[in-house]
Short mmCIF file of C-alpha atoms in Angstrom, two decimals:
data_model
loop_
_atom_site.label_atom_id
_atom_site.label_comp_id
_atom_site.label_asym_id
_atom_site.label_seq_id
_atom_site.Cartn_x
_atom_site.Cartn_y
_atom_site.Cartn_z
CA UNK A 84 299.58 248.80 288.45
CA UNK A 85 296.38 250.57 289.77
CA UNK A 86 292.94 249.26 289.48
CA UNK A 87 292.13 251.33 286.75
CA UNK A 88 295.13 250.51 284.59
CA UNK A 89 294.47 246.93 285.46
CA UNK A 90 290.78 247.28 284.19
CA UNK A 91 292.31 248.97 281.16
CA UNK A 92 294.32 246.18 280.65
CA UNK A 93 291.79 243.17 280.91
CA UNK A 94 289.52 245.18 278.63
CA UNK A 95 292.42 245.11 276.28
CA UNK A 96 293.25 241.60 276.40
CA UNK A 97 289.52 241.03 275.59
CA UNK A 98 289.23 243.00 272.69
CA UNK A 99 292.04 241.22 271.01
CA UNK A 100 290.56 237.33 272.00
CA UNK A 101 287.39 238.62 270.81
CA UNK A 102 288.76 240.13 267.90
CA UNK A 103 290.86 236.85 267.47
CA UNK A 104 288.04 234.48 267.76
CA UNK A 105 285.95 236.53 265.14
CA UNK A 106 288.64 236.30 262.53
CA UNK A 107 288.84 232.69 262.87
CA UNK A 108 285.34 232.18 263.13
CA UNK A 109 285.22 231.18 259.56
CA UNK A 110 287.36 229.43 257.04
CA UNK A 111 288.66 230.69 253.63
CA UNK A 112 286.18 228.35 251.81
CA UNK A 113 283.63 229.24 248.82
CA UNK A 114 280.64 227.22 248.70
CA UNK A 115 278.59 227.24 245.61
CA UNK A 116 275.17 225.83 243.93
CA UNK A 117 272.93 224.93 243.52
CA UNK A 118 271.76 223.84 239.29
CA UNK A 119 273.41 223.61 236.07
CA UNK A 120 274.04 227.30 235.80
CA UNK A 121 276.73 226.63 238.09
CA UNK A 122 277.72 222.83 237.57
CA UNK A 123 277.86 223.29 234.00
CA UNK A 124 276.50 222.22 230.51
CA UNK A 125 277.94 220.84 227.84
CA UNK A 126 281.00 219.57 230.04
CA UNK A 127 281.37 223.63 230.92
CA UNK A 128 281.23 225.79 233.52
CA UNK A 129 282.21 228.68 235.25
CA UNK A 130 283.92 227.52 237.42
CA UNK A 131 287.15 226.27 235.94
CA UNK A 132 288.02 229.75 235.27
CA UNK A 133 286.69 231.03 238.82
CA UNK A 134 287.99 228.68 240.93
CA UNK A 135 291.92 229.12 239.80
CA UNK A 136 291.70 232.73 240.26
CA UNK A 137 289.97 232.93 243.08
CA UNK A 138 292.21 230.23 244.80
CA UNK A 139 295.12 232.54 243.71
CA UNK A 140 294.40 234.82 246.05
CA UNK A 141 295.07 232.17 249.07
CA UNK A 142 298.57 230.67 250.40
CA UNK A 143 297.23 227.71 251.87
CA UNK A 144 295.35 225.81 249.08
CA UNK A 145 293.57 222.02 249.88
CA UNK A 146 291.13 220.18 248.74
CA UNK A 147 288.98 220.56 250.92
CA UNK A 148 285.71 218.89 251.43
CA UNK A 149 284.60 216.68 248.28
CA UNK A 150 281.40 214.60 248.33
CA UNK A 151 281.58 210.79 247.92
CA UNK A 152 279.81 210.68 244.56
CA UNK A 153 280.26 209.30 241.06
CA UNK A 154 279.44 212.92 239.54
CA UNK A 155 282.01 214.85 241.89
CA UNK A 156 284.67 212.30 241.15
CA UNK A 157 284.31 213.08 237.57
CA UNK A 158 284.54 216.01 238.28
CA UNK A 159 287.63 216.21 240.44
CA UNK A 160 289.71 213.26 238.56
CA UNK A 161 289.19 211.58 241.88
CA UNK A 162 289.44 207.57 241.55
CA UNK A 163 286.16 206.25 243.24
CA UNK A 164 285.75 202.74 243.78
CA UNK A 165 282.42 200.75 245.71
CA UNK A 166 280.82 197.91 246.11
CA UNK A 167 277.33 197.07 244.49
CA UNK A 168 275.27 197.16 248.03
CA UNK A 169 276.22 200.68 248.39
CA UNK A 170 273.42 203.15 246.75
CA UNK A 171 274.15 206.49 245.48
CA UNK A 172 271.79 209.04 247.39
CA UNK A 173 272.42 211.69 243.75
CA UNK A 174 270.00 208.88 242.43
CA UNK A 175 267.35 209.32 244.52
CA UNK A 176 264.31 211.29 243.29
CA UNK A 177 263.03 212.02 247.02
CA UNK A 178 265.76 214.18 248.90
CA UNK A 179 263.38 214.10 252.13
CA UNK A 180 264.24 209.94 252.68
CA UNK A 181 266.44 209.18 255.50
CA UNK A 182 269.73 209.16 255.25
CA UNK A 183 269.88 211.17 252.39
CA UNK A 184 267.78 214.13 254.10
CA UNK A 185 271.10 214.16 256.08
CA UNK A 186 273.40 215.41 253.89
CA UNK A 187 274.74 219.41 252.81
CA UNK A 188 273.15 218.48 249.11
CA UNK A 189 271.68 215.18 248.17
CA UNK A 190 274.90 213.43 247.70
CA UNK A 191 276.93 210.37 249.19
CA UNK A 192 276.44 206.76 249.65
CA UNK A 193 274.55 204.60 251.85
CA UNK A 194 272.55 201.24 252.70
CA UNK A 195 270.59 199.49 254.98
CA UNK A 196 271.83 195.35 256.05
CA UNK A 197 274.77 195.80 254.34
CA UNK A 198 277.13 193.45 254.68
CA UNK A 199 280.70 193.64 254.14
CA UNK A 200 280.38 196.63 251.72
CA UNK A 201 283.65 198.70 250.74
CA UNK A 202 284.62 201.87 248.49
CA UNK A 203 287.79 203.88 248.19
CA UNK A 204 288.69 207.27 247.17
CA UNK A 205 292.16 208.22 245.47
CA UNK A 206 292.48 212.16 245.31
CA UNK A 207 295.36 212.78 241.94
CA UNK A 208 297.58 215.61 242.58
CA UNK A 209 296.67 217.32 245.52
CA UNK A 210 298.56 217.11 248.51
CA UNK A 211 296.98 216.61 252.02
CA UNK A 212 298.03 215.92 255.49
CA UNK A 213 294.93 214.55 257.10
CA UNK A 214 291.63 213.76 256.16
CA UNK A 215 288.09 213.21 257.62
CA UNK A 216 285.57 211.10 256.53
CA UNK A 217 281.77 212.00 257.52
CA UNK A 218 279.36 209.47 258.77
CA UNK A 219 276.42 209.16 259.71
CA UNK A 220 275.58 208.07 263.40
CA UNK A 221 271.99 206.32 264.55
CA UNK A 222 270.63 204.65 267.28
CA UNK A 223 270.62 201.62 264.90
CA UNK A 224 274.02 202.07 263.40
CA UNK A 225 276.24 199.73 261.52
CA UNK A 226 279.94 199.19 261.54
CA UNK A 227 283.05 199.98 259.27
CA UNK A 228 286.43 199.37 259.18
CA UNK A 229 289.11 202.60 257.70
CA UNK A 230 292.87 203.09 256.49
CA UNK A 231 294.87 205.03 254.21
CA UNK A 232 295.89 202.61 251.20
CA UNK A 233 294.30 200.10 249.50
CA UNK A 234 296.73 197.41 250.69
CA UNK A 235 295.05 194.59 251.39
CA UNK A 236 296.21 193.25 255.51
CA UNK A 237 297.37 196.57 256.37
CA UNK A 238 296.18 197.69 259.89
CA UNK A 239 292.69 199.52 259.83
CA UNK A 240 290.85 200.81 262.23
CA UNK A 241 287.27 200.41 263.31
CA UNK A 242 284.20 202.32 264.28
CA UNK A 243 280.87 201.64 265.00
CA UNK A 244 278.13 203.79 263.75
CA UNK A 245 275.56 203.04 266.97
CA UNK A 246 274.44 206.59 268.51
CA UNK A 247 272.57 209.59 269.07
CA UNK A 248 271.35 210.54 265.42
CA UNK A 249 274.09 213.07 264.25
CA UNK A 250 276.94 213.53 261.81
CA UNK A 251 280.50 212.60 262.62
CA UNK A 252 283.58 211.94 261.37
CA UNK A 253 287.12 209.63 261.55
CA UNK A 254 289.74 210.99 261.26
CA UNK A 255 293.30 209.69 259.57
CA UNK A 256 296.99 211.53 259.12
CA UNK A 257 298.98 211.02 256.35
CA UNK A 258 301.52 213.02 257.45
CA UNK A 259 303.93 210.23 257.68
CA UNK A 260 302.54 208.48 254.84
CA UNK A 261 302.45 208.75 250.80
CA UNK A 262 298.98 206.78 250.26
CA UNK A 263 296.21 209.07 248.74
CA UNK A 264 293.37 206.70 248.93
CA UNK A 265 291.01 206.55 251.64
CA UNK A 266 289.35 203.02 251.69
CA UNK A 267 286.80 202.06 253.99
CA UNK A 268 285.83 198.67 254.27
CA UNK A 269 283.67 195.80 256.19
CA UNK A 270 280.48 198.43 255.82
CA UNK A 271 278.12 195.96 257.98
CA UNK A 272 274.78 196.85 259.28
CA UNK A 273 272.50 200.37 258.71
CA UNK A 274 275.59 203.07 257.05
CA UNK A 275 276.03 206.46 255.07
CA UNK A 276 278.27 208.62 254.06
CA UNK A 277 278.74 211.90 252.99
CA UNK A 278 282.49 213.21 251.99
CA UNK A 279 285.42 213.12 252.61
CA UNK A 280 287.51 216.28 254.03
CA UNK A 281 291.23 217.27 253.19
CA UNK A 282 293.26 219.29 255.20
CA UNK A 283 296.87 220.91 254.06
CA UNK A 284 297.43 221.96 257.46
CA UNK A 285 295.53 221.48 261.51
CA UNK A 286 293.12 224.45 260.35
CA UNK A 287 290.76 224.81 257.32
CA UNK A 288 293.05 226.33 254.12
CA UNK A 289 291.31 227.90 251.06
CA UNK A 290 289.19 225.37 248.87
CA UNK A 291 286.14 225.74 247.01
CA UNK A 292 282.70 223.40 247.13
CA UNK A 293 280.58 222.92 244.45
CA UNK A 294 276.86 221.75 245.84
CA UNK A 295 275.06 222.54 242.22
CA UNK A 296 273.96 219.66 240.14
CA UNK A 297 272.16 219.99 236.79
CA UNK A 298 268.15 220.05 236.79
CA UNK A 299 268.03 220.71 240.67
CA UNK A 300 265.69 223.00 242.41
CA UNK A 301 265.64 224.65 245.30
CA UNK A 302 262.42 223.24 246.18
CA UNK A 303 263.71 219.84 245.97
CA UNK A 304 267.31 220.96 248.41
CA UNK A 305 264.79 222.37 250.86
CA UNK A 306 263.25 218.96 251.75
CA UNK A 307 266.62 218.57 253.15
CA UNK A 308 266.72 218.60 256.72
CA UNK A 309 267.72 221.83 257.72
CA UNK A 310 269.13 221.43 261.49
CA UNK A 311 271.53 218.89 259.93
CA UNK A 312 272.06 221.56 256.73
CA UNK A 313 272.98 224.28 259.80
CA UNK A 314 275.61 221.23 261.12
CA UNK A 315 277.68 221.26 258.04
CA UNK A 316 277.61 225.08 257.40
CA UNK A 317 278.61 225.30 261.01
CA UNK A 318 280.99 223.02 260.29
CA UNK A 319 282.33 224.35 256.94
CA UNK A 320 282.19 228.01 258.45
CA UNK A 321 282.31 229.55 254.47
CA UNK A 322 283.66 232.83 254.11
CA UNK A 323 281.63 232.82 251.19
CA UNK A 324 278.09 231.37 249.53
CA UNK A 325 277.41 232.14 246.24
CA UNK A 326 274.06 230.76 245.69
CA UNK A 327 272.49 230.57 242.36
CA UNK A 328 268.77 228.94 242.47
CA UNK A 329 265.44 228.97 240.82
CA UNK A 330 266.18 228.68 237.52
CA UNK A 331 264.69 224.90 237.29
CA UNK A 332 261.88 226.00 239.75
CA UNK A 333 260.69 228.70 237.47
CA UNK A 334 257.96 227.23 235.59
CA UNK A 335 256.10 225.43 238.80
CA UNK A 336 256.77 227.86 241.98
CA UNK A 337 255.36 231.20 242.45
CA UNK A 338 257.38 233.98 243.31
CA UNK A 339 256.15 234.00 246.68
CA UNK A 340 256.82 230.58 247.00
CA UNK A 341 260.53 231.01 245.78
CA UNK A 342 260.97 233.84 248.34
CA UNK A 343 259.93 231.56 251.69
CA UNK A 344 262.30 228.90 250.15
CA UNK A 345 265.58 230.98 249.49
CA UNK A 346 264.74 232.93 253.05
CA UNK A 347 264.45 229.29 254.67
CA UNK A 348 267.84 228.55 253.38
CA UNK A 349 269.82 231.32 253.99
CA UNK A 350 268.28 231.41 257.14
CA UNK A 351 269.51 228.11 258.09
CA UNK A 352 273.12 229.36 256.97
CA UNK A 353 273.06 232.76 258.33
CA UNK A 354 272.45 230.50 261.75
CA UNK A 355 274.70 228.27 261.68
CA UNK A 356 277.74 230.78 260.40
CA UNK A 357 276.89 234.73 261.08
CA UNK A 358 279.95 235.90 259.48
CA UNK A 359 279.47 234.35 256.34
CA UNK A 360 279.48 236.36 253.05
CA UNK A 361 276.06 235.48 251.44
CA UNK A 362 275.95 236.01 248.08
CA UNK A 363 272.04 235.79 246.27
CA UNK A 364 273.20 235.63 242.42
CA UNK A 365 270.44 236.44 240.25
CA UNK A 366 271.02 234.14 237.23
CA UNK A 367 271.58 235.03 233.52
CA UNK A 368 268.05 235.65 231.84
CA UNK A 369 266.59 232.19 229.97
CA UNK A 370 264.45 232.40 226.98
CA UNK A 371 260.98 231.80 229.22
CA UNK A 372 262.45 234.36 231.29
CA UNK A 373 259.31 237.18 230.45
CA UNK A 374 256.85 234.29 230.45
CA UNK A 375 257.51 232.42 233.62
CA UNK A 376 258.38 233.19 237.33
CA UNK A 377 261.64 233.81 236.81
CA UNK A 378 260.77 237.59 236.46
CA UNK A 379 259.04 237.41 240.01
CA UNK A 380 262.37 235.93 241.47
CA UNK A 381 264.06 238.79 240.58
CA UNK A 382 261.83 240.90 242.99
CA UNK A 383 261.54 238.78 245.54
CA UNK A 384 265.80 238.16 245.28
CA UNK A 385 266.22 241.97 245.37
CA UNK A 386 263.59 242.17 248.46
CA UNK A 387 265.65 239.88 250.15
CA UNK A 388 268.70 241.22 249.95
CA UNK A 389 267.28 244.74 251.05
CA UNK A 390 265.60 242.70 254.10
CA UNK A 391 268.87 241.08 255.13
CA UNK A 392 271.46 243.45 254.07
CA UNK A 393 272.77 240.76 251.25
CA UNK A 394 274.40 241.67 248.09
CA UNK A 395 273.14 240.64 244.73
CA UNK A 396 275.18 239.29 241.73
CA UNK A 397 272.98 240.53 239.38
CA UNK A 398 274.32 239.25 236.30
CA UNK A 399 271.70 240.59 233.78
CA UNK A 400 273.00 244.26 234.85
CA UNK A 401 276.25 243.50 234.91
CA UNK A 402 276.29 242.01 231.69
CA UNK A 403 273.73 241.89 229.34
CA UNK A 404 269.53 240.59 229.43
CA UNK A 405 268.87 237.72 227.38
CA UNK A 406 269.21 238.96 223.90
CA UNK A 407 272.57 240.22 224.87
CA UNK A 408 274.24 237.11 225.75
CA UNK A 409 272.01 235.99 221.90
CA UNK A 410 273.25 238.62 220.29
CA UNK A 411 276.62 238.05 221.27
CA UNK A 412 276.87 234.50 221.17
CA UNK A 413 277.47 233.77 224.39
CA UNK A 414 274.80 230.87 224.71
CA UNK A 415 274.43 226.92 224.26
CA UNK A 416 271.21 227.08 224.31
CA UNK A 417 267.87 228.86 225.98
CA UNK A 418 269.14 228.51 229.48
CA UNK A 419 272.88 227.65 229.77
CA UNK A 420 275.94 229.67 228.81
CA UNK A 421 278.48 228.04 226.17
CA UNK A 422 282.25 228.55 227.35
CA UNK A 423 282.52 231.89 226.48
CA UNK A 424 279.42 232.97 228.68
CA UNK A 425 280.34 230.90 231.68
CA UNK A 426 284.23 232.37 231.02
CA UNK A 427 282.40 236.19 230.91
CA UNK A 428 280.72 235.34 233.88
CA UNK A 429 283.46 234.13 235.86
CA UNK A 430 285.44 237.29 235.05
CA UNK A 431 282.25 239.15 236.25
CA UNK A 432 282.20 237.28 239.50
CA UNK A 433 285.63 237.83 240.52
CA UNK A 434 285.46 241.48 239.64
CA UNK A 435 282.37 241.69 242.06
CA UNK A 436 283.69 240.04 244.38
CA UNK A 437 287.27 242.22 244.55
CA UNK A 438 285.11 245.53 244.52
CA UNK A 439 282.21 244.52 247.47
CA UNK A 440 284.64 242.93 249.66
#
């Protein structure tokens, strides 16, 4: 072989690892928030219908990651179990507090002094390999003990928590065991954390996380610390953010406001994951809609998109302004969907999906 066949060659080889590393740079996963419109009402939402059909289209289906948290339990038919000294972070009106500034959406568990504080987490029905609970790490860290089962004398292991500030995680297989609860106990000291992730297989399958909860705003998610909110997207590496916010925000924050914010945050994603689909849904229309900022956010959502070469959900135009979904009976009340909106617009999703892919 020549020199110039050889330098043909190398270039080659190149191509295909960098071609290689770009296809694996993220993971099949669909994150989604961040208010009711896509958490629910009513006990509905769209995404029981979207997330089966979207799934569908995947092999390798997990769990994936799923927040420690009473609501996302609930939600999931997970069995969730802790002590009194541990504090729910979803209660906390002030997402800027430490540790709760630390997580992907205000969610998790954590205390300060604790002493001898457990919880466990049984996932029903869906099948898993290995999982990874996330913790926080601090210079003035705590202590916890971890297994799979709930049997009480069965072998754990031990971490401390004591560290440069950061997120990490333990890590346990299952792959020679049929226990589907995670319990971590003797929580001692300064402690939080954050979820709990479920692997089918060594890489990340398909699965789907839901970051919404009802009444949240995106000013509120952007006190969130955002290095730590470009860890877990780096982390999570979506192939796909569909991000639905402003809806609660519209009656206090400007559109200019509301632009800065949603540019902050996809920002932070955009930096952590560059080949990332990011999705800016503009919402269905709410009664207010004509008389409060809400018609600004469509602008400045539409300006951003155009700036950043993002696509836009627009599910007014693709279905129907406000007096359609009336008209057609397709609301619970003057901002959420009943069933059969939430059903119409996860048809409308998928369908947008499918044709801007």
């Amino acid at each position: 072989m020549n020199t110039k066949h050889l330098v043909i060659f190398i270039t080659i080889i190149l191509l295909f690892f960098i071609n290689s590393c770009e296809l694996a740079s993220t993971s099949e996963i669909c994150v989604y928030g961040i208010d009711s419109l896509t958490h629910g009402a009513d006990g509905k939402s769209f995404r029981t219908s979207f997330d089966k059909k979207y799934l569908a289209n995947y092999e390798d289906i997990e769990p994936g990651f799923i927040h420690i948290d009473y609501a996302t339990s609930k939600d999931l038919d997970i069995g969730y179990r802790k002590s009194s000294g541990l504090k729910n972070m979803a209660s906390e009106d002030d997402y800027s507090i430490d540790p709760v500034k630390y997580s992907i959406s205000g969610r998790g568990i954590y205390g300060f002094n604790l002493l001898n504080e457990e919880f466990t987490y049984t996932i029903k029905n869906k099948p898993f390999i290995k999982v990874r609970i996330y913790y926080l790490q601090r210079p003035d860290g705590g202590s916890f003990k971890y297994k799979l089962g709930n049997e009480k004398g069965k072998n754990s292991f031990s971490q401390s928590m004591k560290g440069e500030l950061g997120i990490k995680y333990v890590e346990l297989d299952k792959s020679t065991s049929t226990e589907t609860t995670i319990s971590v106990s003797e929580i001692n000291g300064n402690a939080a954390f954050y979820g709990a992730w479920y692997f089918n297989s060594e890489t990340p399958g398909a699965s789907v996380l839901n970051i919404a909860k009802g009444g949240m705003t995106l000013s509120k998610v952007m006190t969130l610390d955002s290095e730590f909110r470009q860890y877990w997207y780096a982390q999570f590496k979506p192939k796909l953010v569909l991000f639905n916010a402003g809806t609660n925000d519209r009656l206090e924050v400007n559109g200019g406001m509301f632009k800065n914010l949603l540019n902050q945050y996809i920002n932070d994603v955009l930096v952590a994951t560059s080949e990332t689909n990011f999705v800016i849904v503009e919402p269905n229309q709410t009664a207010d809609y004509k008389r409060s900022f809400a018609i600004d956010y469509t602008i400045k959502r539409n300006e951003l998109a155009k700036e950043k070469k993002l696509k836009v959900l627009d599910l007014p135009k693709l279905i129907g302004d406000y007096e359609f979904f009336i008209k057609n009976d397709l609301m619970l009340d003057g901002v959420h969907p009943n069933e059969a909106g939430f059903e119409l617009i996860s048809k409308v999703t998928l369908d947008f999906l499918k044709q801007t892919n």
